[in-house]
Coordinates of C-alpha atoms in Angstrom, one line a residue:
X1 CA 0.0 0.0 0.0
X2 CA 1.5 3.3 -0.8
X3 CA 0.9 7.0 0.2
X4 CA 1.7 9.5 -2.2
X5 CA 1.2 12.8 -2.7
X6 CA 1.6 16.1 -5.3
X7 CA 1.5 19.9 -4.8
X8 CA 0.4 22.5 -6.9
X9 CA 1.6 25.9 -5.7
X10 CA -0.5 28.7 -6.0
X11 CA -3.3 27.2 -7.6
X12 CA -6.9 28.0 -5.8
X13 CA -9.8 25.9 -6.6
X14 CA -13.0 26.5 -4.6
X15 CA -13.9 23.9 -1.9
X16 CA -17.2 22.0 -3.7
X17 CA -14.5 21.6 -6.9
X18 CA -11.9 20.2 -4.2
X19 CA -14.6 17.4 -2.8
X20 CA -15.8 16.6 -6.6
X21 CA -12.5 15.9 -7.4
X22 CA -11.8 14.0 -4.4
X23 CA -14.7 12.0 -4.7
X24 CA -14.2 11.2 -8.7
X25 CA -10.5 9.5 -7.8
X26 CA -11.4 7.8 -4.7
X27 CA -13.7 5.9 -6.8
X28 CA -11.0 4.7 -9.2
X29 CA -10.0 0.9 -8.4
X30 CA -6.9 0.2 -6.4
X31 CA -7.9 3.5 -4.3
X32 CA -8.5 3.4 -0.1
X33 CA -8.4 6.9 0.5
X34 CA -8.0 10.2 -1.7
X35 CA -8.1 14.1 -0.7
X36 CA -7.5 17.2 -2.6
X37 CA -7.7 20.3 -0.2
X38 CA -5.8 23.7 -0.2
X39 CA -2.9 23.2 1.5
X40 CA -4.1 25.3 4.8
X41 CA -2.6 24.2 8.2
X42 CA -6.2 23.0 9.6
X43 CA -6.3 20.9 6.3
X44 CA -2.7 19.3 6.1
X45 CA -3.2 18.3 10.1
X46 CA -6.5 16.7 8.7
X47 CA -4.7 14.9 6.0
X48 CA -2.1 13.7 9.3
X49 CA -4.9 12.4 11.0
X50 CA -6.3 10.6 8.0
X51 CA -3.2 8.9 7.3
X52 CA -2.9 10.3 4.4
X53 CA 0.8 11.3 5.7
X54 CA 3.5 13.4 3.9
X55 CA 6.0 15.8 3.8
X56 CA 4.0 18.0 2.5
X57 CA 6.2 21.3 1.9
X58 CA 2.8 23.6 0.6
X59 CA 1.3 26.5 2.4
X60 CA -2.5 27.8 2.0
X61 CA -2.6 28.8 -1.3
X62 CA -1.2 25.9 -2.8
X63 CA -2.8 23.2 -3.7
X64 CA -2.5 19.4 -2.5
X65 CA -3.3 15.9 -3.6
X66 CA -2.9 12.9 -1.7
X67 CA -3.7 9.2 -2.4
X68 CA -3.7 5.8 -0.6
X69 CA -3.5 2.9 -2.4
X70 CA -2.2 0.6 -4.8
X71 CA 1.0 2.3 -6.1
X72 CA -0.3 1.8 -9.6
X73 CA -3.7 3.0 -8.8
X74 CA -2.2 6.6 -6.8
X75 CA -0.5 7.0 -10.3
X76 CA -3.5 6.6 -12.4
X77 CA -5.2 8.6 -9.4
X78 CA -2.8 11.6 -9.2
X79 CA -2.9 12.0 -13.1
X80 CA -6.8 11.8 -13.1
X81 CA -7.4 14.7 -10.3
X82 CA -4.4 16.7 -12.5
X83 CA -6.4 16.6 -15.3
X84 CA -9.1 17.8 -13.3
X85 CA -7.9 20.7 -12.1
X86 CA -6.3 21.8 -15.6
X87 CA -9.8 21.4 -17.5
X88 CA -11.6 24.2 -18.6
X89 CA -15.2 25.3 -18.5
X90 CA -16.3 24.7 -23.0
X91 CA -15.8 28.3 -24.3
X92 CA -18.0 28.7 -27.5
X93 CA -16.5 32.1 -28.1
X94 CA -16.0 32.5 -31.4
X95 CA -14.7 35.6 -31.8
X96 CA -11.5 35.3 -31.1
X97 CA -11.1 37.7 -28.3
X98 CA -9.1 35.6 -25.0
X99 CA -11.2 36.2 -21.9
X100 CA -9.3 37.2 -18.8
X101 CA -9.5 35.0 -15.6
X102 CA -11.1 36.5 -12.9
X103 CA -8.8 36.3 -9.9
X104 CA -10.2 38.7 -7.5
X105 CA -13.3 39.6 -6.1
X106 CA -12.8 43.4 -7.0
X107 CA -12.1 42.0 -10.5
X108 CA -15.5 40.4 -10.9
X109 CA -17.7 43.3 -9.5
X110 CA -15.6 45.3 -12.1
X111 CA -16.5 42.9 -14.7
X112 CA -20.2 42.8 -13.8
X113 CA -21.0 46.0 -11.8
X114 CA -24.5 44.9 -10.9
X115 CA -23.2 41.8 -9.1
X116 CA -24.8 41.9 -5.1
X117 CA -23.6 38.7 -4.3
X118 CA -20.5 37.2 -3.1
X119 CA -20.5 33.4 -2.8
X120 CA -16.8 32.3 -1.1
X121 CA -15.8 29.2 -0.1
X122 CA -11.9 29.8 0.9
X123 CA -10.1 28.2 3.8
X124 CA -11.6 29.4 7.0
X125 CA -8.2 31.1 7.8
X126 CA -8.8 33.7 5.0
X127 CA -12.9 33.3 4.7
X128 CA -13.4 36.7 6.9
X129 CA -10.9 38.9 4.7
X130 CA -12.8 38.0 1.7
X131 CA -16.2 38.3 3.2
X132 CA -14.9 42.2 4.1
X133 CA -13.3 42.9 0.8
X134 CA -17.3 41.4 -1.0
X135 CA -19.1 43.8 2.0
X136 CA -16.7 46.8 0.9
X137 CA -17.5 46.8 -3.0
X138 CA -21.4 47.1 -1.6
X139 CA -22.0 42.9 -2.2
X140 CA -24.2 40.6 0.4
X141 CA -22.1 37.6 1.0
X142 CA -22.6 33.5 1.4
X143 CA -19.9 31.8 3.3
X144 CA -19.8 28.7 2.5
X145 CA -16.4 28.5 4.4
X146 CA -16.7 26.9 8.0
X147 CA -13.7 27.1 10.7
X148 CA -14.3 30.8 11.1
X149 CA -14.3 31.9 14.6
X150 CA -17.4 33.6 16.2
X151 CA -15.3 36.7 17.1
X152 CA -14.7 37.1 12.9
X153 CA -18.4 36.0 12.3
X154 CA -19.4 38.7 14.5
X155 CA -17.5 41.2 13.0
X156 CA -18.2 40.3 9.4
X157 CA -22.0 40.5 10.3
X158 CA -21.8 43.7 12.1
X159 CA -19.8 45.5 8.6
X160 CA -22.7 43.9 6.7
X161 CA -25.5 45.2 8.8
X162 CA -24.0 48.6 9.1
X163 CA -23.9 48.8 5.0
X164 CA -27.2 47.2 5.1
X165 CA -26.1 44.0 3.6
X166 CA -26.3 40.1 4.8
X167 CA -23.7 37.4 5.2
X168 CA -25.1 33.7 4.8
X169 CA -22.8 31.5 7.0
X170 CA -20.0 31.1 7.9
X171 CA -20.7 27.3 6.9
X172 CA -23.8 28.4 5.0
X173 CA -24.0 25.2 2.7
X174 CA -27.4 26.2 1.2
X175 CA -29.3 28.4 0.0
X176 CA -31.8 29.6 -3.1
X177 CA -31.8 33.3 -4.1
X178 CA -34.3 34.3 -6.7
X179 CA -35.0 31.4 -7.8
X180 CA -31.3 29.9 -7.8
X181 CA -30.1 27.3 -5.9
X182 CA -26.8 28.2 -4.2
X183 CA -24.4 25.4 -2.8
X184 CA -26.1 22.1 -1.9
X185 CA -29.3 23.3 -2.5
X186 CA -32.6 21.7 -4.7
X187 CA -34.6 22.5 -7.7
X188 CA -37.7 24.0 -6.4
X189 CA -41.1 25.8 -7.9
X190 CA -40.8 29.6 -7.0
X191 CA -43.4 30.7 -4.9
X192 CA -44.6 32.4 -1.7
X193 CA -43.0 30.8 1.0
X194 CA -39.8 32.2 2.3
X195 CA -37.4 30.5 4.6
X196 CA -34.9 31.4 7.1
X197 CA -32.7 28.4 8.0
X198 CA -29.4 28.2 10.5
X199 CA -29.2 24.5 9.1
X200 CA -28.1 23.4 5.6
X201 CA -30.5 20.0 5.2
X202 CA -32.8 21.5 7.7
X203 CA -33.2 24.5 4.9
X204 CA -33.5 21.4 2.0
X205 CA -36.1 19.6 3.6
X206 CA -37.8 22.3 4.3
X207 CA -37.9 24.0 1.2
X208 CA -38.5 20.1 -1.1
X209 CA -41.2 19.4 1.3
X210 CA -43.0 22.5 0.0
X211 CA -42.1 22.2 -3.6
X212 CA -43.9 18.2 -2.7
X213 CA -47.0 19.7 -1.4
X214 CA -47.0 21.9 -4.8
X215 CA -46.0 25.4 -3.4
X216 CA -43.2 27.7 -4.4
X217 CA -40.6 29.2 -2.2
X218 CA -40.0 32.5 -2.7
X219 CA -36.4 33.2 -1.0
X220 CA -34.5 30.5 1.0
X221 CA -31.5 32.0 3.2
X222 CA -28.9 30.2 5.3
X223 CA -27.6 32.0 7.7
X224 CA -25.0 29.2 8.7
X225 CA -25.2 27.2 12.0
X226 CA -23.4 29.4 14.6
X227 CA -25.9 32.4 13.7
X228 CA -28.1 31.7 16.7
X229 CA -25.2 31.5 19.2
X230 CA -25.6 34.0 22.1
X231 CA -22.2 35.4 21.3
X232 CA -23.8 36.1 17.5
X233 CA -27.2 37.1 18.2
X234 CA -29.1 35.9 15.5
X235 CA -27.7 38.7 13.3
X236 CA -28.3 37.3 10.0
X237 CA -31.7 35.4 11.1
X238 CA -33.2 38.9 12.2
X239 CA -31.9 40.4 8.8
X240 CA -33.2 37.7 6.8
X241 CA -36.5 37.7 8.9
X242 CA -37.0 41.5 8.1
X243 CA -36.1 41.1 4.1
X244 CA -39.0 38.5 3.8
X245 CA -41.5 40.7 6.0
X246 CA -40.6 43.3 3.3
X247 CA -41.1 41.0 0.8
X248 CA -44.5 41.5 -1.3
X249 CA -43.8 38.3 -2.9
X250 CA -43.3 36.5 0.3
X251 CA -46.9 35.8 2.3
X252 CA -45.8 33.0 4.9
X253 CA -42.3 33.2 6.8
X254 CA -40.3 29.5 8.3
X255 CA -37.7 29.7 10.3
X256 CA -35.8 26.8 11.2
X257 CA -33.3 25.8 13.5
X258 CA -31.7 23.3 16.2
X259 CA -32.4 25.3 19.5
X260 CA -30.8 28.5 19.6
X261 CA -29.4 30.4 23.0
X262 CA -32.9 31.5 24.7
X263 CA -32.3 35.1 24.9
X264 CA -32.1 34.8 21.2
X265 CA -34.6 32.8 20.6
X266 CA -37.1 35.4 22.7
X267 CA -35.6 38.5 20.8
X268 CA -35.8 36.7 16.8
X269 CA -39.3 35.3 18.1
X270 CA -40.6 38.7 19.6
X271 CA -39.5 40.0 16.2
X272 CA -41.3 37.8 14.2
X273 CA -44.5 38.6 15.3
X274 CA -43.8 42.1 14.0
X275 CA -43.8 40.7 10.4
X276 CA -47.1 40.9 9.6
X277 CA -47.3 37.8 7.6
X278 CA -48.0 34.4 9.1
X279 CA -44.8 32.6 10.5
X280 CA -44.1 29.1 11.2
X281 CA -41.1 28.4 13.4
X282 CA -39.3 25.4 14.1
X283 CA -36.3 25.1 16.8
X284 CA -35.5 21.4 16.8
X285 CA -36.1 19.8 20.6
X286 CA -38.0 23.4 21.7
X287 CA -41.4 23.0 23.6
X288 CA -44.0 24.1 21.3
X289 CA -45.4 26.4 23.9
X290 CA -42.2 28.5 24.1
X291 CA -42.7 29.4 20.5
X292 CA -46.7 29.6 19.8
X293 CA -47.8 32.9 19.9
X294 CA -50.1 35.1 17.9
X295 CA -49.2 35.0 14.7
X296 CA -46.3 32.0 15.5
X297 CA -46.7 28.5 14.7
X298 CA -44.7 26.1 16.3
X299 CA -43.7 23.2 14.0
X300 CA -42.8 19.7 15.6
X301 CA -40.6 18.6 12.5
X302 CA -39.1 20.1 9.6
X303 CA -41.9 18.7 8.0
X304 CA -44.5 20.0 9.8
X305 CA -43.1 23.4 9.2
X306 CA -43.3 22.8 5.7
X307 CA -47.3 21.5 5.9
X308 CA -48.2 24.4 8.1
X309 CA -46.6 26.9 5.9
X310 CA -48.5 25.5 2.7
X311 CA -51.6 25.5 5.0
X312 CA -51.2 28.8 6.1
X313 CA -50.6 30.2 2.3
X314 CA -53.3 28.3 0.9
X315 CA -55.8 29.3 4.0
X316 CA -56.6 25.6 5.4
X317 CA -56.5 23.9 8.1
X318 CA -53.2 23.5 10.2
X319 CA -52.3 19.9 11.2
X320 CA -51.0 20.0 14.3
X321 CA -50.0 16.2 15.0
X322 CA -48.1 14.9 12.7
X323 CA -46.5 12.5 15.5
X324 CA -49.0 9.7 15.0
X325 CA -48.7 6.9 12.9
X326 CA -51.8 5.9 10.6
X327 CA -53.3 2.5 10.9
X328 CA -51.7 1.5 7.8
X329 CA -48.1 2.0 8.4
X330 CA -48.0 0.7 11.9
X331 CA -50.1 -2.4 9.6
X332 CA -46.9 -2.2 7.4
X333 CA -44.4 -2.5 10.5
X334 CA -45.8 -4.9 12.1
X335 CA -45.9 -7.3 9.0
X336 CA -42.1 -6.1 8.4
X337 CA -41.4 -7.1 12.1
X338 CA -43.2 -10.6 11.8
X339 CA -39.4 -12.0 10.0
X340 CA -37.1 -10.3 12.3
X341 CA -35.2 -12.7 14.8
X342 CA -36.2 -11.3 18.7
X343 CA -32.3 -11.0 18.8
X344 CA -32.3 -8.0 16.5
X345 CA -33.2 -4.8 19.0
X346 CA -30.7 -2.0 18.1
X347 CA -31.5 0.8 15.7
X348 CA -28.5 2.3 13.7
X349 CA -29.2 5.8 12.3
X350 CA -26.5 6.3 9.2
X351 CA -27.0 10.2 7.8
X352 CA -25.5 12.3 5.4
X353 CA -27.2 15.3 7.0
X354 CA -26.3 16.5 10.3
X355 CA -30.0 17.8 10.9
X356 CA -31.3 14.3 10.0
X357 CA -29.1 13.1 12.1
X358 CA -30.6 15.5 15.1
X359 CA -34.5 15.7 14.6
X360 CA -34.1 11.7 14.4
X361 CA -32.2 11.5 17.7
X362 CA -35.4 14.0 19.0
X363 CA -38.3 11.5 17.2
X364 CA -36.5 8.5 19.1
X365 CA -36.4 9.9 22.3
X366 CA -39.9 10.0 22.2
X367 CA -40.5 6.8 22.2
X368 CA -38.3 6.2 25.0
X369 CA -35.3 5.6 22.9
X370 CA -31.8 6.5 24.4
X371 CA -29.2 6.3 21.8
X372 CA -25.2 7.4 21.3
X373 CA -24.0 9.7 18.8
X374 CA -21.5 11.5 17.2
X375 CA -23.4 14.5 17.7
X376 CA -25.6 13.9 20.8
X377 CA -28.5 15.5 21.5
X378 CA -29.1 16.4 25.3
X379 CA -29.8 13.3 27.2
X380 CA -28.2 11.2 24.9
X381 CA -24.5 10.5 25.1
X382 CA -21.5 10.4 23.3
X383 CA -20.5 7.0 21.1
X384 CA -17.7 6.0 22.6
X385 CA -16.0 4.7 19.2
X386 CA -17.1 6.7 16.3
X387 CA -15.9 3.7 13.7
X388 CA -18.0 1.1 15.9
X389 CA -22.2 1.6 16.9
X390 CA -23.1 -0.3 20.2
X391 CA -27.1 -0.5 21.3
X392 CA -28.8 2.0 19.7
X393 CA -26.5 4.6 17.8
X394 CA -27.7 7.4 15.1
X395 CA -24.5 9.3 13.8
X396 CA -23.7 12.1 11.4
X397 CA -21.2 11.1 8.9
X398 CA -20.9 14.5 7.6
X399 CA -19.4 15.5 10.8
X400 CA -15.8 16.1 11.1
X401 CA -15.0 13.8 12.9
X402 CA -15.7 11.5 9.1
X403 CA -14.8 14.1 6.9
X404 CA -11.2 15.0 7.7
X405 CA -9.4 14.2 4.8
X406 CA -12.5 12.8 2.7
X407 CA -15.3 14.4 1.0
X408 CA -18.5 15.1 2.5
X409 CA -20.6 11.6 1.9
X410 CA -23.7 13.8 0.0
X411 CA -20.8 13.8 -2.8
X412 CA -19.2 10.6 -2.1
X413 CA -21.4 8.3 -0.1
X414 CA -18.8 5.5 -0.5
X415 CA -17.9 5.3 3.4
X416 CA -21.3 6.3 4.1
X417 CA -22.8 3.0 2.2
X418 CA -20.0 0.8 3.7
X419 CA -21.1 1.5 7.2
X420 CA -24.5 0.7 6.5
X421 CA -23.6 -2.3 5.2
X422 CA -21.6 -2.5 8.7
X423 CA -24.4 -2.3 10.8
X424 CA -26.7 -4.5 8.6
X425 CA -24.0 -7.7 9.5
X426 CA -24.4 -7.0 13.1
X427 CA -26.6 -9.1 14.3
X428 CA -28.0 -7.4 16.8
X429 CA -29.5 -4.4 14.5
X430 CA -33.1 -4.6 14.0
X431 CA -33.4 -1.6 11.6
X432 CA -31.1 0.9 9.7
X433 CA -31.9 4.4 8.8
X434 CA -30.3 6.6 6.7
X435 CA -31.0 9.6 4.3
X436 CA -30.3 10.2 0.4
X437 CA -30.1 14.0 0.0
X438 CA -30.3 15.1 -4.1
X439 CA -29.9 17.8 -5.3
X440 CA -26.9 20.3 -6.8
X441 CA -23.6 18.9 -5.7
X442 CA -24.7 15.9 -4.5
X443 CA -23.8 12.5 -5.9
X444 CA -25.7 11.9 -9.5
X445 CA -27.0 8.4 -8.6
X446 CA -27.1 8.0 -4.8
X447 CA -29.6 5.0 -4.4
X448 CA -27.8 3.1 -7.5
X449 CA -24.2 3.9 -5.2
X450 CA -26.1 2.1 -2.2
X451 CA -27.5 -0.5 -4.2
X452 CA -24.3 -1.4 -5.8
X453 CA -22.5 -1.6 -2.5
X454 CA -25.9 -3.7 -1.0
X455 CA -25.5 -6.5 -3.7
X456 CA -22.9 -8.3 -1.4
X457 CA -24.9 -8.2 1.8
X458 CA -27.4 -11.6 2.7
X459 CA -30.4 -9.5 2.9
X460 CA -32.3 -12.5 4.4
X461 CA -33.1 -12.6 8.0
X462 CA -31.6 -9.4 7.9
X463 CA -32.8 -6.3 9.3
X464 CA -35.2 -3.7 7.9
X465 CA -33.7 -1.2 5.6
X466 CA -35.7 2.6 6.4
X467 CA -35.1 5.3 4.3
X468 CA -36.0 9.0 3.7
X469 CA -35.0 10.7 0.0
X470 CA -34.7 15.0 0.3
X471 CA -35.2 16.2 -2.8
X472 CA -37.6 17.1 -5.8
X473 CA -38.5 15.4 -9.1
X474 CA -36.7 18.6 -11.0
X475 CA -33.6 17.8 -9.5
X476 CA -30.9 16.4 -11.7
X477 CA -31.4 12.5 -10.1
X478 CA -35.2 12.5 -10.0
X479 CA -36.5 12.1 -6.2
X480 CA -39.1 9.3 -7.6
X481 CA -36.3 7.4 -9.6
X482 CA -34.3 7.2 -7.0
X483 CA -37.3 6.1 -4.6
X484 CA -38.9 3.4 -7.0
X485 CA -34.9 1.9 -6.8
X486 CA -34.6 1.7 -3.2
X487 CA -38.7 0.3 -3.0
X488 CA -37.7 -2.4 -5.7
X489 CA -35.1 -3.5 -3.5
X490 CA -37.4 -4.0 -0.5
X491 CA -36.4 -0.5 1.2
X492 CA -39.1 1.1 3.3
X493 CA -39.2 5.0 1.8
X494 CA -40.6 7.4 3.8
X495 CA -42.1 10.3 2.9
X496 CA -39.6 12.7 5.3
X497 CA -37.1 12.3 8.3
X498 CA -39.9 12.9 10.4
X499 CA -41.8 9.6 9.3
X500 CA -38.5 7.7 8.8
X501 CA -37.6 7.7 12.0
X502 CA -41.2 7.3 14.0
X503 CA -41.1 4.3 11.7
X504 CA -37.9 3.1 12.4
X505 CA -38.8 3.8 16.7
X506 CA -42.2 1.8 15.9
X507 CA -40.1 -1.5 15.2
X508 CA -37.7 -1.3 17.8
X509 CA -41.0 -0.6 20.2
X510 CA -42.0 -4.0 18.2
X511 CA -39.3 -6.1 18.6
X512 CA -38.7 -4.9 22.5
X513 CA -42.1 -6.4 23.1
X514 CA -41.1 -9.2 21.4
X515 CA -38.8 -9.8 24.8
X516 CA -41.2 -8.2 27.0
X517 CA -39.2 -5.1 27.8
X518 CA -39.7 -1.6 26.5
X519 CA -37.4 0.2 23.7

């Protein structure tokens, strides 16, 4: 097995670029483990940890590839994510006339003066001197950078407030802007929802769920997860609130979030009701009766925010429990259940989306469900060993803690599908759940991936399979192609996270009274 690497000096490429690229040669055979990142301190000590180890002699604006592997295959690999990097976007130009890159973002508001947005995704060391230099030439600003400190993030937000401008992010991963989706976002009908999210998938299924239900969304702004953060203040959440309030095209608000510090949640939520338009809000694990108000709904799920938003528009009913499960499903369980073996009691929760991930730990703990995580939610605790699940576990392997040196498994679900696979041959797992999130960026056949990877695993006597699919029909890999795939290979496809995971709590309910305990 050898570890090689190659570095290109002074040669930027954007982070989504980096992962593609990262993902198309970790795919080649002969390949464990590929990253191409800028060669930033943060990143080369993530490359370390990965064993992904080199001298690597490059500083943050160069650019680095390493490869683990067959020494054939890092060849082949190293070659591959070259040509990569040195391929140009098709030029139909005719005339002759050679087109100047555009190094700078002072160049490109020179070349199109009525640019107002600023979309940079830099290493986090540099992220908040580029977000200034955007704010100074008069343009609002996504971050789509993360390892930013609060202490920049602050400051960045003040500048933009004071010019009357907004930053999305730091870590703002999402986001559709007139009509155009921005980072990892979906292909959704335009409409009069708007929606205010401090959470990337939280923003996705909130906004597909809508487009589902056969609404529009208006404006969709991520304001990045830390926004909420007592030290923050909810700075881009209030400015985003009072852009959509303004908004004639905007009648209902959402905003969405896990639970922010409670003096900001009071200050955003006394401000909302000063909208004058309907709003639905949705702090992930928040009572509902420290948000309902007049004029605020309180969702339950991401969902539900969704539902109650198309309700409100369209003037019907809102549905406030969508926590039960109908006769027909728990039907559908319970004939699932009949094959399991009584030894099978633990659920594994395997997510691409950190939200997911959180609302799923929520549902479970409703039905008395303790589990371990990556990313805990309060009274459940920390998984000991992230590469091994004991009892119940539901992780986030978009965290850190799996991405350091690897892409983000919406864009390469590779690791992702093999620890499914892992907890499927433990015999002790009654159901796994997991998430496909489409959409721009995202990997073009994500249930074929799975599927592929699946065709090894005994699926008899094994345990259920529940999934959940984010995304639209307009998206580029078809939300109902990639359902009917997973369905025809006897996956249980929910309709969203929500109903996923109540599903996947019903059967280990089930198979606890099997034994005669409780989940």
């Amino acid at each position: 097995m050898s570890v090689v690497h190659r570095v290109f000096n002074n040669l930027y490429q954007d982070s989504v670029s980096l992962m593609q690229i990262s993902a198309s040669i970790n795919a080649l055979s002969g390949i464990e483990q590929a990253s191409v990142v800028m060669g930033s301190e943060t990143n080369r000590a993530q490359l370390m940890d990965a064993g992904l180890n080199g001298d690597f002699i490059a500083g943050p604006n160069d650019l680095i590839i390493a490869v683990k592997g067959e020494a054939g295959a890092c060849e082949q690999a190293l070659e591959l994510a070259k040509e990569k990097l040195n391929s140009k976007p098709t030029d139909n130009n005719e005339s002759g006339v050679t087109k100047v890159p555009l190094t700078s973002i002072a160049m490109a508001k020179e070349h199109s003066a009525e640019a107002n947005l600023a979309l940079i995704s830099v290493p986090g060391d540099y992220a908040a001197a580029e977000a200034i230099k955007a704010l100074q030439l008069g343009m609002n600003v996504m971050l789509f950078s993360d390892n930013v400190s609060l202490e920049q993030e602050k400051a960045v937000k003040l500048l933009a407030r004071e010019k009357n401008l907004i930053v999305m992010g730091p870590d703002c991963g999402t986001a559709i802007v007139n009509g155009t989706p921005l980072g990892f976002a979906n292909v959704v009908r335009r409409g009069a929802i708007g929606v205010v999210g401090a959470s990337g998938t939280g923003l996705q299924e909130v906004t597909c769920r809508v487009d589902q239900l056969g609404a529009g969304i208006s404006q969709a702004l991520g304001t990045g997860g830390h926004d909420l953060h007592e030290a923050i203040g909810g700075i881009s959440m209030l400015q985003g609130l009072q852009a959509l309030a303004n908004d004639d095209e905007t009648k209902v608000i959402v905003l969405i979030s896990k639970p922010p510090a409670r003096d900001v949640a009071q200050m955003i939520l006394t401000e909302a009701q000063k909208a004058g338009k309907p709003v639905v809000v949705n702090f992930l694990g928040a009572a509902p009766d420290s948000i309902t108000r007049t004029g605020i709904n309180a969702a339950a799920t991401l969902a539900q925010a969704a539902e109650m938003a198309v309700a409100l528009l369209n003037n019907t009913a809102v549905t406030q429990d969508t926590q039960t499960i109908s006769d027909t499903d728990r039907q559908m369980l319970e004939q699932q259940c009949q094959r399991l073996d009584t030894r099978r009691q633990a659920l594994r929760g395997v997510f691409a989306g950190g939200t997911f991930c959180y609302e799923g730990q929520l549902i479970c703990q409703q039905h008395g469900i303790t589990a371990s995580s990556n990313t805990p939610v309060k009274g459940n605790q920390p998984l000991a060993d992230l590469w091994h699940s004991s009892g119940h576990t539901l992780i986030d392997m978009g965290d850190d803690d799996f991405t350091r040196g690897r892409p983000h498994p919406m864009i390469d679900p590779t690791q992702r599908n093999q620890r499914i696979i892992d907890e499927m041959n433990d015999p002790t797992t009654t159901v796994v759940l997991f998430d496909l999130v489409l959409g721009y960026g995202a990997a073009a056949e994500p249930a074929a991936d799975l599927l592929s990877a699946l065709a090894s695993v005994k699926r008899d006597n094994g345990p259920l399979l529940i999934a959940h699919v984010c995304g639209t029909d307009a998206d580029p890999q078809q939300r109902t192609q990639q359902i009917n795939a997973l369905r025809e290979h006897d996956v249980l496809v929910a309709g969203c996270n929500a109903q996923a995971a109540q599903w996947a709590a019903t059967v280990v309910e089930r198979q606890a009274q099997k034994e005669g305990k409780q989940a």
